[in-house]
PDB file of C-alpha atoms in Angstrom:
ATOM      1  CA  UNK X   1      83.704 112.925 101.381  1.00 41.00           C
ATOM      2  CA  UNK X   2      81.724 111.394 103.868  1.00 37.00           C
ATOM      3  CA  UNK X   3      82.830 113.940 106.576  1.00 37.00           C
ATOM      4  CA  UNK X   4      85.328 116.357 106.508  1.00 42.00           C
ATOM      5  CA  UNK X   5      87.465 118.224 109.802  1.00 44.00           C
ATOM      6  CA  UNK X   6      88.678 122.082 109.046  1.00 46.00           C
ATOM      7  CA  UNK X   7      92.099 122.587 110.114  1.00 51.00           C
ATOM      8  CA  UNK X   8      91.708 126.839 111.628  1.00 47.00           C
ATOM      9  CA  UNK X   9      94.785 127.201 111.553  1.00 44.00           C
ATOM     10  CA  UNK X  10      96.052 130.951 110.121  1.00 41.00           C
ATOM     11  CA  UNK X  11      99.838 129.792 109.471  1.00 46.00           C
ATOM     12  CA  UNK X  12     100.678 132.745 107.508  1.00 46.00           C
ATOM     13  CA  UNK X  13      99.746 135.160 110.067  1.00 46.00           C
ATOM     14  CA  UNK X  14     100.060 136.548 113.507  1.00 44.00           C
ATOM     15  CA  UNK X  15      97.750 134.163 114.994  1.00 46.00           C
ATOM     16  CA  UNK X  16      97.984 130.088 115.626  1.00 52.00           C
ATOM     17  CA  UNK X  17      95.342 127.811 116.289  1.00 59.00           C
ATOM     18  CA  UNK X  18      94.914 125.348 118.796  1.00 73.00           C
ATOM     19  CA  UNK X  19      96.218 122.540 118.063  1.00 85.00           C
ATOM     20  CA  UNK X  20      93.710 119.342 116.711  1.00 89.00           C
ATOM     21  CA  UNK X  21      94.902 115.401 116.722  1.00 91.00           C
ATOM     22  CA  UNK X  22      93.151 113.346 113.806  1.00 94.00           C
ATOM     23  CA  UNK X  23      93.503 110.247 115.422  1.00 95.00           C
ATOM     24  CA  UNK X  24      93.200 106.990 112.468  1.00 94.00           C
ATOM     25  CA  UNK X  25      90.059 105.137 112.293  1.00 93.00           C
ATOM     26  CA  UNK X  26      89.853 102.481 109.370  1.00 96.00           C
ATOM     27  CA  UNK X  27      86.511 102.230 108.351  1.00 97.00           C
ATOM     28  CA  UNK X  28      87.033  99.292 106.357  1.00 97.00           C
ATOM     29  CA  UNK X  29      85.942  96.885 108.884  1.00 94.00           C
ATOM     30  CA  UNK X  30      82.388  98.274 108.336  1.00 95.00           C
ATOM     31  CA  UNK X  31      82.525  96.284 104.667  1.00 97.00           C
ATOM     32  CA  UNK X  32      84.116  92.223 105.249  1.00 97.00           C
ATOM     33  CA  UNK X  33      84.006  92.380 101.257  1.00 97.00           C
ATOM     34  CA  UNK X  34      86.189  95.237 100.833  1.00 98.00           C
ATOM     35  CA  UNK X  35      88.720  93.721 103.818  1.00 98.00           C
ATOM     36  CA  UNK X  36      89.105  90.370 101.568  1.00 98.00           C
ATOM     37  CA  UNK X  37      89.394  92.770  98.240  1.00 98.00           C
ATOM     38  CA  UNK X  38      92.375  94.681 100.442  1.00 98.00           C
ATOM     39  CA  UNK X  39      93.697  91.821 101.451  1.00 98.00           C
ATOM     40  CA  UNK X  40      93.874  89.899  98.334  1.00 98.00           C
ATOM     41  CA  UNK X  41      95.183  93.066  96.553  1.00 98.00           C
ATOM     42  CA  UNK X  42      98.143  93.678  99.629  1.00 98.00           C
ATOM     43  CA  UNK X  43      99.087  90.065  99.159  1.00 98.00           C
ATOM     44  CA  UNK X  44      99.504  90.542  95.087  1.00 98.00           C
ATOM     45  CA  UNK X  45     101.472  93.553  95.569  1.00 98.00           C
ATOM     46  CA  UNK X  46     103.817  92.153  97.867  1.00 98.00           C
ATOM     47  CA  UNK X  47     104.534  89.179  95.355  1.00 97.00           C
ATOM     48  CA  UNK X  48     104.924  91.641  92.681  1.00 97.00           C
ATOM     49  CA  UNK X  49     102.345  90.122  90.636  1.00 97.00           C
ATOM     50  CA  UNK X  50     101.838  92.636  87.974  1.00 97.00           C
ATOM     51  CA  UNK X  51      98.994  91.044  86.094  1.00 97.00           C
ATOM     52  CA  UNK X  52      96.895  90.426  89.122  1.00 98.00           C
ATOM     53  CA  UNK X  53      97.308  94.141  90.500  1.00 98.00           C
ATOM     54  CA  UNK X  54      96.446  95.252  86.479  1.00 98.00           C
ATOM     55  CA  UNK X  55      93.137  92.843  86.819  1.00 97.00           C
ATOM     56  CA  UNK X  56      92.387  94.505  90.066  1.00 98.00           C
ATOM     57  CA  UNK X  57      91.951  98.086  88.580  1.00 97.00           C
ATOM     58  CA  UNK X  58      89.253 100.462  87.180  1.00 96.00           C
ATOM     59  CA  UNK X  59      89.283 100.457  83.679  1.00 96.00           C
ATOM     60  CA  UNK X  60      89.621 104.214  84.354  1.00 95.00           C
ATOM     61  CA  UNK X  61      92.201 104.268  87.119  1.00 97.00           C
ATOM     62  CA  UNK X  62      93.646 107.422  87.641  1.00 97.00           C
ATOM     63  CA  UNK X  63      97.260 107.650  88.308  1.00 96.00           C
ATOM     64  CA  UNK X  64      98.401 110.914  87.536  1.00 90.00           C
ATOM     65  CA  UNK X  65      97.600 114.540  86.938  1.00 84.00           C
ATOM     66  CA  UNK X  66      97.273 114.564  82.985  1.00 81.00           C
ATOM     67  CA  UNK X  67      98.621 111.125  82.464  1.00 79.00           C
ATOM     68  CA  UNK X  68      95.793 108.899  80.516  1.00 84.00           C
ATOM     69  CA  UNK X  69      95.483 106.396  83.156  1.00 88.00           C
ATOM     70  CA  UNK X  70      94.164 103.242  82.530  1.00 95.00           C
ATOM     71  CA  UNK X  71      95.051  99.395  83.338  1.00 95.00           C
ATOM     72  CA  UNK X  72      98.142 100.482  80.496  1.00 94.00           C
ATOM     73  CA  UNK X  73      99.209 102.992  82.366  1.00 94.00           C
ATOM     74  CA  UNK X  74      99.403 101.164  85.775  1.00 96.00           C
ATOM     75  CA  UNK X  75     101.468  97.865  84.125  1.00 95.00           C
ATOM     76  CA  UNK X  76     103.634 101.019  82.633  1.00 92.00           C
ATOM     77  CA  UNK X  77     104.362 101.761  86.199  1.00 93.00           C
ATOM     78  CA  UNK X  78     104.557  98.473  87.634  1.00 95.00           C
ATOM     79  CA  UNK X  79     107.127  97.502  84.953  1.00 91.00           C
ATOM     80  CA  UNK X  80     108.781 101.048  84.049  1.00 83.00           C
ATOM     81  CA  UNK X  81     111.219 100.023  80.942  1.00 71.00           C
ATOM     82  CA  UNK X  82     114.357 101.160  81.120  1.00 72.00           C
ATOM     83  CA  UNK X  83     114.273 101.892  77.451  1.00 65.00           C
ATOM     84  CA  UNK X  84     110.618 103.999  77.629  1.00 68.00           C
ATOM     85  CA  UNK X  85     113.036 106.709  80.249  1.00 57.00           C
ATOM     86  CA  UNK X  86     115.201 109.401  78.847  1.00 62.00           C
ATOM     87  CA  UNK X  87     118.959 108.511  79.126  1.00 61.00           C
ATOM     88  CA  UNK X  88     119.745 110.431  82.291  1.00 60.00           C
ATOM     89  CA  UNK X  89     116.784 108.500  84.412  1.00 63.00           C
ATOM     90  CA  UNK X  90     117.848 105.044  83.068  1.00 67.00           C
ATOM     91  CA  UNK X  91     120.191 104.022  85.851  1.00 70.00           C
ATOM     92  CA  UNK X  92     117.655 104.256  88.355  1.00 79.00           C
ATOM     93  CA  UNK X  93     114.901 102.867  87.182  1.00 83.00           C
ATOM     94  CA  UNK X  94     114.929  99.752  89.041  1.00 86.00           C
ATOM     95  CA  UNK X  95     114.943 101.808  92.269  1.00 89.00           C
ATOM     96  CA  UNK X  96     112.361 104.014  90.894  1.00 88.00           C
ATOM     97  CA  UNK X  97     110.358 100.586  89.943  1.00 92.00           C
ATOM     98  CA  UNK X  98     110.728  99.642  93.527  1.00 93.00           C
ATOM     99  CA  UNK X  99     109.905 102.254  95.228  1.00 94.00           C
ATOM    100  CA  UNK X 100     106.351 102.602  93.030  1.00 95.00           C
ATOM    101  CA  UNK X 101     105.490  99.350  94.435  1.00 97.00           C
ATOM    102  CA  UNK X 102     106.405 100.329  98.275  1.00 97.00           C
ATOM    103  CA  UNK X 103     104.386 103.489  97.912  1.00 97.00           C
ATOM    104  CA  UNK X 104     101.345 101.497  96.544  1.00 98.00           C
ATOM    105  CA  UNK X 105     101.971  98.853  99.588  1.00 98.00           C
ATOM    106  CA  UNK X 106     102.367 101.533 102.236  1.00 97.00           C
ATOM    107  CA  UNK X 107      99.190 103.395 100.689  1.00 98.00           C
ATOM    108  CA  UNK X 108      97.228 100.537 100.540  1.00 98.00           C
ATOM    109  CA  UNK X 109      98.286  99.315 103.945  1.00 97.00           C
ATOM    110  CA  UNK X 110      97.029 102.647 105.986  1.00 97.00           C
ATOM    111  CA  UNK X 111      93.942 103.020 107.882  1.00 97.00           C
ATOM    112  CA  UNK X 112      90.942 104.606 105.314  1.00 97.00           C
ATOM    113  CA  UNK X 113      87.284 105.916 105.336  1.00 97.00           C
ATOM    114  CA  UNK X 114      84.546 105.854 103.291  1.00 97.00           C
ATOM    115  CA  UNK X 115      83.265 109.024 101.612  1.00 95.00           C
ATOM    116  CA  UNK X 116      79.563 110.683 101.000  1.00 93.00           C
ATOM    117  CA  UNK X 117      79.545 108.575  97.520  1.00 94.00           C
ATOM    118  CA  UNK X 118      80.943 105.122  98.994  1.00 95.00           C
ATOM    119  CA  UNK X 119      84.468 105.010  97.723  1.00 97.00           C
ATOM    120  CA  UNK X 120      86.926 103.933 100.162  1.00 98.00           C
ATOM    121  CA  UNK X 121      89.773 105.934 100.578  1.00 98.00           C
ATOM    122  CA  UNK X 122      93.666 105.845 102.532  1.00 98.00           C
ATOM    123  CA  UNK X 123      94.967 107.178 103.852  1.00 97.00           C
ATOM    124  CA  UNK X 124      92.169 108.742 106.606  1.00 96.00           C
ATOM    125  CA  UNK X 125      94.229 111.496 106.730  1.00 95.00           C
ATOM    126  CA  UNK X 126      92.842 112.495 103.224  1.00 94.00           C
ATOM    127  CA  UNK X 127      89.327 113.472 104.703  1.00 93.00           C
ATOM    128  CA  UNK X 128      90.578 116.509 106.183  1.00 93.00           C
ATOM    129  CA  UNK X 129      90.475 119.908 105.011  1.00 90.00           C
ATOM    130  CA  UNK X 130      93.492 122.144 105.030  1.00 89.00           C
ATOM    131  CA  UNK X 131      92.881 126.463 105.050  1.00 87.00           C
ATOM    132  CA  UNK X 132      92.788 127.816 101.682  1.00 86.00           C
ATOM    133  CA  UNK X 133      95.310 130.348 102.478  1.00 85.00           C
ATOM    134  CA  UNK X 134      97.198 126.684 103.136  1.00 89.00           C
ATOM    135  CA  UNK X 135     100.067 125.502 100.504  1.00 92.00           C
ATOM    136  CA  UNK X 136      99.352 121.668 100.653  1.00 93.00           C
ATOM    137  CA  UNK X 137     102.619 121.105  99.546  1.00 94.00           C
ATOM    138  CA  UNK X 138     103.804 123.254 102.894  1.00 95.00           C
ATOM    139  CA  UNK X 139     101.430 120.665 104.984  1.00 95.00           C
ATOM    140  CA  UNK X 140     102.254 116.833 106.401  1.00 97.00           C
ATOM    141  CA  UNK X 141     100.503 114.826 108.615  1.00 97.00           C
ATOM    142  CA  UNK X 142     102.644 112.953 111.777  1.00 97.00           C
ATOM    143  CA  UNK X 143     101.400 109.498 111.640  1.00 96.00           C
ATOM    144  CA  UNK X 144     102.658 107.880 114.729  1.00 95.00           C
ATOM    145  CA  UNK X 145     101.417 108.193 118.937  1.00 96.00           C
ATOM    146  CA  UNK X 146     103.729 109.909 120.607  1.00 97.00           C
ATOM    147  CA  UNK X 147     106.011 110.742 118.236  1.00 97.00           C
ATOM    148  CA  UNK X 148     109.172 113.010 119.528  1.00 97.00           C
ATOM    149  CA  UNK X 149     109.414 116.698 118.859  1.00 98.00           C
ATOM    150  CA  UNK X 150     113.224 117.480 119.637  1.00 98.00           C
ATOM    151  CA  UNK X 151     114.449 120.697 120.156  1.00 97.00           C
ATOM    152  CA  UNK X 152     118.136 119.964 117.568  1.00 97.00           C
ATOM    153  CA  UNK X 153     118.109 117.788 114.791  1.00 96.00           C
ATOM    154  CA  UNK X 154     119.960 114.548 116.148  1.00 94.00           C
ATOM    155  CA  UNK X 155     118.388 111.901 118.400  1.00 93.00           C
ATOM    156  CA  UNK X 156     119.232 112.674 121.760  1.00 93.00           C
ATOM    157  CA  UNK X 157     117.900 115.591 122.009  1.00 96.00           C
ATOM    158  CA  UNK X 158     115.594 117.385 124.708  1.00 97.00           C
ATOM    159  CA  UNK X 159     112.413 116.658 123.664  1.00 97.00           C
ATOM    160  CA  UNK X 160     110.160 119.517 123.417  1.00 96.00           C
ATOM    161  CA  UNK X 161     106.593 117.121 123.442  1.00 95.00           C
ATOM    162  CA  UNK X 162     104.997 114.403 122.293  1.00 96.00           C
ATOM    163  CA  UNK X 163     103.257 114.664 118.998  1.00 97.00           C
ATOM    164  CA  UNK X 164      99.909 112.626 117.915  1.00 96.00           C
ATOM    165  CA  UNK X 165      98.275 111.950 114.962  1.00 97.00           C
ATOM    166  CA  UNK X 166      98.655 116.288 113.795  1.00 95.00           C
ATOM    167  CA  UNK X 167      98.961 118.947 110.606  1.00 95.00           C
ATOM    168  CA  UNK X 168     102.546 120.259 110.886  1.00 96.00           C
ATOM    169  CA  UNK X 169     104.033 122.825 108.277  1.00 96.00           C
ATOM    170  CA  UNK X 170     107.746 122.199 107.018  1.00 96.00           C
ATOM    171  CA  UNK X 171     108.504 124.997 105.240  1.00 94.00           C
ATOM    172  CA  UNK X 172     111.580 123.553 103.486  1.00 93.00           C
ATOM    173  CA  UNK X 173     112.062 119.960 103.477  1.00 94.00           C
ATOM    174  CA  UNK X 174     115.246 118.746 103.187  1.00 94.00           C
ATOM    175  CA  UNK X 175     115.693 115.839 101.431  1.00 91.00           C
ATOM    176  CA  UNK X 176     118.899 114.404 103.198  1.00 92.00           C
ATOM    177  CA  UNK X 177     118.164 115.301 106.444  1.00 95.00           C
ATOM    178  CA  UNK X 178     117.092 112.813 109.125  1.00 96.00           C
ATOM    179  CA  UNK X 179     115.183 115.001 111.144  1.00 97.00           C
ATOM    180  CA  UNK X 180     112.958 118.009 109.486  1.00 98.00           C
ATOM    181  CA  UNK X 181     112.293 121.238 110.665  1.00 97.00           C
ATOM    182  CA  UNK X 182     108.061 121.486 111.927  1.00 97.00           C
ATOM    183  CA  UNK X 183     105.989 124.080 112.670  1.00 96.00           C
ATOM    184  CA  UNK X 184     102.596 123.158 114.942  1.00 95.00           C
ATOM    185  CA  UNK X 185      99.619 124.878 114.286  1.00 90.00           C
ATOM    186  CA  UNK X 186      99.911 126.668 117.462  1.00 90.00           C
ATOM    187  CA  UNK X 187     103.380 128.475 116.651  1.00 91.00           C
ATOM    188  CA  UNK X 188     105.786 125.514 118.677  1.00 94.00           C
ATOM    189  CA  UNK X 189     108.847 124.341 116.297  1.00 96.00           C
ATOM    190  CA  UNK X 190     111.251 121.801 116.469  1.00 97.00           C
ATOM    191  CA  UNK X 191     112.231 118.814 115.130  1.00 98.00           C
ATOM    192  CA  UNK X 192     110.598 115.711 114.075  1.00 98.00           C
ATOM    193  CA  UNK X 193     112.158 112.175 112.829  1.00 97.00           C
ATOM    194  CA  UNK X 194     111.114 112.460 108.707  1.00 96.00           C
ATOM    195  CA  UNK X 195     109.562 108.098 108.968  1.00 96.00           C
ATOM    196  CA  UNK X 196     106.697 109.975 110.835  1.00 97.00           C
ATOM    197  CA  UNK X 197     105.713 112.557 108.230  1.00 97.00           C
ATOM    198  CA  UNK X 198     103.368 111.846 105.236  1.00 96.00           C
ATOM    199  CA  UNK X 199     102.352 114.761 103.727  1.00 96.00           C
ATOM    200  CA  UNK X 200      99.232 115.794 102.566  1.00 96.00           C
ATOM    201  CA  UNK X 201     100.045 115.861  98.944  1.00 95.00           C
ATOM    202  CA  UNK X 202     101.469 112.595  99.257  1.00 95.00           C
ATOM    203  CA  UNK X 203      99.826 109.106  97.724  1.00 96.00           C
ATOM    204  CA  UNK X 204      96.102 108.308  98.585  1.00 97.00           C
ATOM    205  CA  UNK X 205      94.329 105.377  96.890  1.00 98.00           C
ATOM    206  CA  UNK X 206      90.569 104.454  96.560  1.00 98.00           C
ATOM    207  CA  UNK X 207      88.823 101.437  96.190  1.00 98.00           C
ATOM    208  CA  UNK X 208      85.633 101.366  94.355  1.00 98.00           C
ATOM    209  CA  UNK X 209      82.541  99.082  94.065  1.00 97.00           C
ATOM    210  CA  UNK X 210      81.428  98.928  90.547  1.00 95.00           C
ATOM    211  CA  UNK X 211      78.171  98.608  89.135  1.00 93.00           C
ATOM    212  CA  UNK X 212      78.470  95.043  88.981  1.00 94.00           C
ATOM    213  CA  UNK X 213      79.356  95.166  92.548  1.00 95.00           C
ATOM    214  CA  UNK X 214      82.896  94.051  92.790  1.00 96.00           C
ATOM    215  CA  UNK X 215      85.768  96.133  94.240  1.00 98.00           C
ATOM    216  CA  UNK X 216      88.399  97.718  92.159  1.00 98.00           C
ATOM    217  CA  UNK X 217      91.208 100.009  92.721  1.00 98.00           C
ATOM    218  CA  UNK X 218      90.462 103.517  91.090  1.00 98.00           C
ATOM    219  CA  UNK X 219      92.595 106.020  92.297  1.00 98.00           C
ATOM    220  CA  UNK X 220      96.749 105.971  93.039  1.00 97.00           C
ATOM    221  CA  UNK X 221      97.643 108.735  92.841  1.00 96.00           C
ATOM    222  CA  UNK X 222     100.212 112.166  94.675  1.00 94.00           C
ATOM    223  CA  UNK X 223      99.754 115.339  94.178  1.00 88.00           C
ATOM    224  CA  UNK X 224      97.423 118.222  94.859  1.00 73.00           C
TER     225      UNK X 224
END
């Protein structure tokens, strides 16, 4: 990575941390080659246009931890067959379809930054560096300015601060609820509105210049 910011924060013990804001900075301005590339890729993806999002990609795209990857296994994901799912997942596979394509959208659309060996990455939250003693999967990043930390769960309530561009720890995240459960890295809690949590295991993407010196996208991928 090009750079890399240490969140010291000691979550799982007595002591908090201040608290640090990560505010976005695209970096892809620095390249008007990789803007088009972005730009031309955005467009495809928003008309759905499988082959042109396929012809876009590494040979060697990697999609998944232990999947093959591949231009195969990207169409496999842009198209996901009904018949290629196990009974039980069949019914939703057109919302499962759908939402693929929104996450590589949203992905694509966030602000990004180029790393030590040139490969543009989004989102720029990826750069930073959570503790060891850290569960990732524990960790999300709140994407918006000013985003409301509420002291209930329902909108309405007192608001308990104003939260910017930060690490916050859900513990449990519940999957039907509106408004999760966060813990700052200096010990505060309440709750924040879910549209303004990503978290840090969530989908990152990078672009890559190959050796002929055209960009490609070579990672989509969630996970640790």
């Amino acid at each position: 990575m090009r750079y890399a910011v240490l969140l010291v924060a000691l979550l799982c013990g007595p002591a908090f941390a201040d608290r640090q804001t990560f505010p976005p900075v695209d970096e892809a301005a620095d390249d008007t080659s990789l803007v088009a590339f972005r730009d031309t890729l955005l467009a495809q993806v928003a008309a759905r246009d499988i082959e042109a999002v396929v012809a876009s990609a590494c040979p060697d795209i990697y999609l998944s931890h232990g999947g093959e990857g591949g231009p195969a296994e990207l169409r496999a994901n842009l198209i996901l067959d009904p018949e290629t799912l196990s009974e039980e997942y069949r019914d939703d596979a057109d919302a499962t379809r759908e939402q693929y394509w929104t996450d590589l959208e949203n992905t694509l659309s966030q602000p990004g930054y180029f790393d030590e060996e040139g490969e543009f990455w989004m989102p720029h939250q990826w750069q930073i560096t959570l503790p060891a003693s850290l569960d990732p999967s524990l960790a999300y990043f709140v994407t918006g300015q000013d985003v409301s930390l509420r002291q209930q769960p329902i909108r309405g309530a007192p608001i308990l601060g104003l939260i910017s561009h930060e690490v916050v720890i859900i513990r449990t995240f519940q999957d039907a609820a509106e408004y999760q459960r966060v813990l700052l890295t200096d010990g505060t809690q309440g709750y924040m509105h879910r549209d303004f949590l990503w978290p840090m295991t969530g989908h990152r993407a990078a672009i890559v210049k190959s050796d002929a010196g055209n960009w490609q996208l070579c990672t989509f991928v969630s996970g640790d």
